């Protein structure tokens, strides 16, 4: 059974560009959350989606947006990239997202902004 | 808002010794805590969790202790092995409007020497 899959694994972008990161949850999981992990720090919550609806948003600017599709996969979009957006972007899936147990993380997308 | 912190950024132990990783949290209303292990190039991997109605929980070679009085939890790893080398994070759940979000500490780098 496949775990949480994220694509691409690595990405290099130039300042001002736009990026789309993708996540496929574990089969049967309906909730997807996105986290940003800057080097040397713990992951920080960006978004949570459940049944295609945004359930929560962290303290990130409007340049960050996301959506969840009918098959429960998700995209994270970041516009007008800044150097400070360089980080590991993690996706986590869970059955419902209503409880905090049962979250499984993917291996992340390493984004480098130059 | 919630915040989770760690006492030590690095910990070095010899193979076979026991390891203790500490974590402090600030939100006395937090009722669920998780320890994650993150190896280089991978996403966080669930190790063990504990709810606030418990003081101690044991897994395979790992034990989590929760002291609500001083808002402190620890992860004990018995007979530490080289494969335990990784960054360890404690995380606490969000409550109310932030339910479904995990708040991570900065992490402790555990290095196991042969």
Coordinates of C-alpha atoms in Angstrom, one line a residue:
Chain A
X1 CA 0.0 0.0 0.0
X2 CA 1.5 3.3 -1.1
X3 CA 2.1 6.0 1.6
X4 CA 1.8 9.7 1.1
X5 CA 3.4 10.6 -2.2
X6 CA 4.7 14.1 -3.1
X7 CA 6.0 15.5 -6.3
X8 CA 8.4 16.7 -7.3
X9 CA 11.0 15.7 -4.8
X10 CA 13.3 18.6 -5.6
X11 CA 12.7 21.9 -7.3
X12 CA 14.7 25.0 -8.0
X13 CA 12.9 28.2 -8.8
X14 CA 13.8 31.9 -9.3
X15 CA 12.5 34.7 -7.2
X16 CA 9.2 36.0 -8.4
X17 CA 8.2 32.7 -10.0
X18 CA 5.3 30.5 -9.2
X19 CA 5.4 26.9 -8.0
X20 CA 2.9 24.1 -7.6
X21 CA 3.5 21.2 -5.3
X22 CA 1.5 18.0 -5.4
X23 CA 0.4 15.4 -2.8
X24 CA -1.4 12.2 -3.0
X25 CA -2.7 10.9 0.3
X26 CA -2.9 7.4 1.5
X27 CA -5.8 5.6 -0.1
X28 CA -8.9 6.2 2.0
X29 CA -7.6 9.3 3.7
X30 CA -9.8 12.3 3.2
X31 CA -7.7 15.0 5.0
X32 CA -4.5 16.6 3.7
X33 CA -2.4 19.1 5.6
X34 CA 0.6 21.1 4.3
X35 CA 3.6 22.1 6.4
X36 CA 6.7 24.2 5.7
X37 CA 10.0 23.1 7.3
X38 CA 12.8 25.5 7.1
X39 CA 16.3 24.1 7.6
X40 CA 17.0 23.5 11.3
X41 CA 13.4 24.0 12.5
X42 CA 10.3 22.0 13.0
X43 CA 7.5 21.9 10.5
X44 CA 5.1 24.8 10.5
X45 CA 1.4 24.4 9.6
X46 CA 0.2 26.0 6.4
X47 CA -3.1 24.5 5.4
X48 CA -5.5 21.7 6.2
X49 CA -8.2 20.4 3.8
X50 CA -10.9 17.9 4.4
X51 CA -13.5 16.8 1.9
X52 CA -12.2 19.5 -0.5
X53 CA -12.9 22.2 2.0
X54 CA -10.3 24.3 3.7
X55 CA -10.4 23.5 7.4
X56 CA -7.6 25.6 8.6
X57 CA -4.9 28.1 7.6
X58 CA -1.6 28.9 9.3
X59 CA 0.2 32.2 9.6
X60 CA 1.3 32.4 5.9
X61 CA 0.8 35.2 3.4
X62 CA -1.8 35.1 0.7
X63 CA 0.9 34.1 -1.8
X64 CA 0.3 30.6 -0.4
X65 CA -2.9 28.8 -1.6
X66 CA -4.0 25.2 -1.8
X67 CA -6.8 23.1 -2.9
X68 CA -8.0 19.5 -2.6
X69 CA -9.5 17.5 -5.5
X70 CA -12.4 15.0 -5.6
X71 CA -9.9 12.2 -5.4
X72 CA -8.5 13.8 -2.2
X73 CA -5.1 14.7 -3.7
X74 CA -4.0 18.2 -3.1
X75 CA -1.9 21.0 -4.6
X76 CA 0.0 23.8 -2.8
X77 CA 0.6 26.9 -4.8
X78 CA 3.1 29.6 -4.0
X79 CA 3.2 32.8 -6.0
X80 CA 5.8 35.5 -6.2
X81 CA 8.5 33.3 -4.7
X82 CA 10.9 34.8 -2.2
X83 CA 14.3 33.5 -1.1
X84 CA 12.7 32.8 2.3
X85 CA 10.3 30.4 0.8
X86 CA 13.2 27.9 0.4
X87 CA 12.2 25.0 2.5
X88 CA 11.0 21.4 2.7
X89 CA 7.3 21.3 2.1
X90 CA 5.6 18.4 3.7
X91 CA 2.2 16.9 3.1
X92 CA 0.4 14.8 5.7
X93 CA -2.7 12.8 5.3
X94 CA -5.2 11.3 7.8
X95 CA -8.6 9.6 7.7
X96 CA -10.6 12.6 8.9
X97 CA -8.3 15.2 10.2
X98 CA -10.6 15.8 13.1
X99 CA -8.1 14.2 15.5
X100 CA -4.4 14.6 15.5
X101 CA -3.5 11.0 15.7
X102 CA -3.1 9.0 12.5
X103 CA -1.2 11.7 10.5
X104 CA 1.2 10.2 8.0
X105 CA 3.8 12.4 6.4
X106 CA 5.3 12.2 2.9
X107 CA 9.0 12.7 2.2
X108 CA 8.4 16.2 1.1
X109 CA 9.4 18.5 -1.7
X110 CA 12.6 20.4 -1.3
X111 CA 12.1 23.8 -2.8
X112 CA 15.1 26.1 -3.4
X113 CA 14.5 29.7 -4.5
X114 CA 17.5 31.4 -6.1
Chain B
X1 CA -0.9 30.5 20.5
X2 CA 0.7 27.1 21.2
X3 CA 4.5 26.8 21.2
X4 CA 6.6 23.8 21.8
X5 CA 10.3 24.0 22.6
X6 CA 13.2 21.6 23.2
X7 CA 15.8 21.9 25.8
X8 CA 18.8 20.6 23.8
X9 CA 19.5 20.9 20.1
X10 CA 21.9 18.0 20.0
X11 CA 22.5 14.8 21.9
X12 CA 25.3 12.2 21.4
X13 CA 25.2 8.8 23.0
X14 CA 27.1 5.6 22.7
X15 CA 25.4 2.6 21.1
X16 CA 23.6 0.5 23.8
X17 CA 23.1 3.5 26.1
X18 CA 19.7 4.9 26.9
X19 CA 18.7 8.3 25.4
X20 CA 16.5 10.9 26.9
X21 CA 15.1 13.7 24.8
X22 CA 13.2 16.5 26.5
X23 CA 10.5 18.9 25.4
X24 CA 8.7 21.8 27.0
X25 CA 5.3 23.0 26.0
X26 CA 3.5 26.2 26.8
X27 CA -0.2 25.5 26.3
X28 CA -1.6 24.0 29.5
X29 CA -4.8 23.1 27.5
X30 CA -2.9 20.8 25.2
X31 CA -4.2 17.3 25.5
X32 CA -2.4 15.3 22.9
X33 CA 1.4 15.0 22.2
X34 CA 3.3 13.1 19.6
X35 CA 7.0 12.3 19.1
X36 CA 8.3 12.1 15.6
X37 CA 11.6 10.9 14.2
X38 CA 12.9 12.5 11.0
X39 CA 15.8 11.0 9.1
X40 CA 17.7 13.0 6.5
X41 CA 15.7 13.4 3.4
X42 CA 12.5 12.0 4.8
X43 CA 9.4 13.2 6.3
X44 CA 8.6 12.9 10.1
X45 CA 7.8 9.4 11.2
X46 CA 5.4 8.8 14.1
X47 CA 7.1 7.2 17.1
X48 CA 4.7 7.3 20.0
X49 CA 1.9 9.5 21.3
X50 CA 0.4 10.3 24.7
X51 CA -2.8 12.0 25.9
X52 CA -3.0 14.3 28.8
X53 CA -4.9 11.8 30.9
X54 CA -1.8 9.6 31.0
X55 CA 1.6 10.2 32.6
X56 CA 3.5 7.4 30.8
X57 CA 3.2 5.4 27.7
X58 CA 5.5 2.6 26.5
X59 CA 6.2 1.3 23.1
X60 CA 8.9 -0.9 21.6
X61 CA 12.2 0.5 23.2
X62 CA 10.6 3.9 23.6
X63 CA 8.8 5.5 26.6
X64 CA 7.1 8.9 26.7
X65 CA 6.6 10.6 30.0
X66 CA 4.3 13.6 30.5
X67 CA 4.5 16.0 33.4
X68 CA 1.6 18.3 33.2
X69 CA 2.5 20.2 36.3
X70 CA 5.6 21.6 34.7
X71 CA 4.4 21.2 31.1
X72 CA 7.2 18.9 30.1
X73 CA 7.5 15.6 28.2
X74 CA 10.4 13.4 27.5
X75 CA 11.2 10.6 25.1
X76 CA 13.3 7.7 26.4
X77 CA 15.0 5.3 24.0
X78 CA 16.3 2.2 25.5
X79 CA 19.5 0.5 24.1
X80 CA 20.0 3.2 21.5
X81 CA 21.1 1.9 18.1
X82 CA 22.9 3.6 15.2
X83 CA 19.6 3.5 13.3
X84 CA 18.1 5.7 15.9
X85 CA 20.3 8.6 14.7
X86 CA 17.9 11.3 13.5
X87 CA 16.2 14.5 14.5
X88 CA 13.4 14.0 17.0
X89 CA 10.5 16.4 17.3
X90 CA 7.8 16.7 19.9
X91 CA 4.5 18.1 18.6
X92 CA 1.3 19.1 20.4
X93 CA -2.2 19.3 19.0
X94 CA -4.2 22.4 18.4
X95 CA -7.4 22.9 20.3
X96 CA -10.7 24.4 19.4
X97 CA -10.4 26.5 16.2
X98 CA -6.9 25.1 15.6
X99 CA -7.9 21.4 16.0
X100 CA -6.2 19.4 13.4
X101 CA -3.0 21.4 13.5
X102 CA 0.3 20.1 14.9
X103 CA 2.7 22.5 16.5
X104 CA 6.2 21.2 16.4
X105 CA 9.3 22.1 18.4
X106 CA 12.6 22.9 16.9
X107 CA 14.0 19.3 17.2
X108 CA 16.9 17.5 18.8
X109 CA 19.6 15.9 16.7
X110 CA 20.4 12.5 18.2
X111 CA 23.7 11.0 17.2
X112 CA 24.6 7.4 18.2
X113 CA 28.3 6.4 18.2
X114 CA 29.3 2.8 17.8

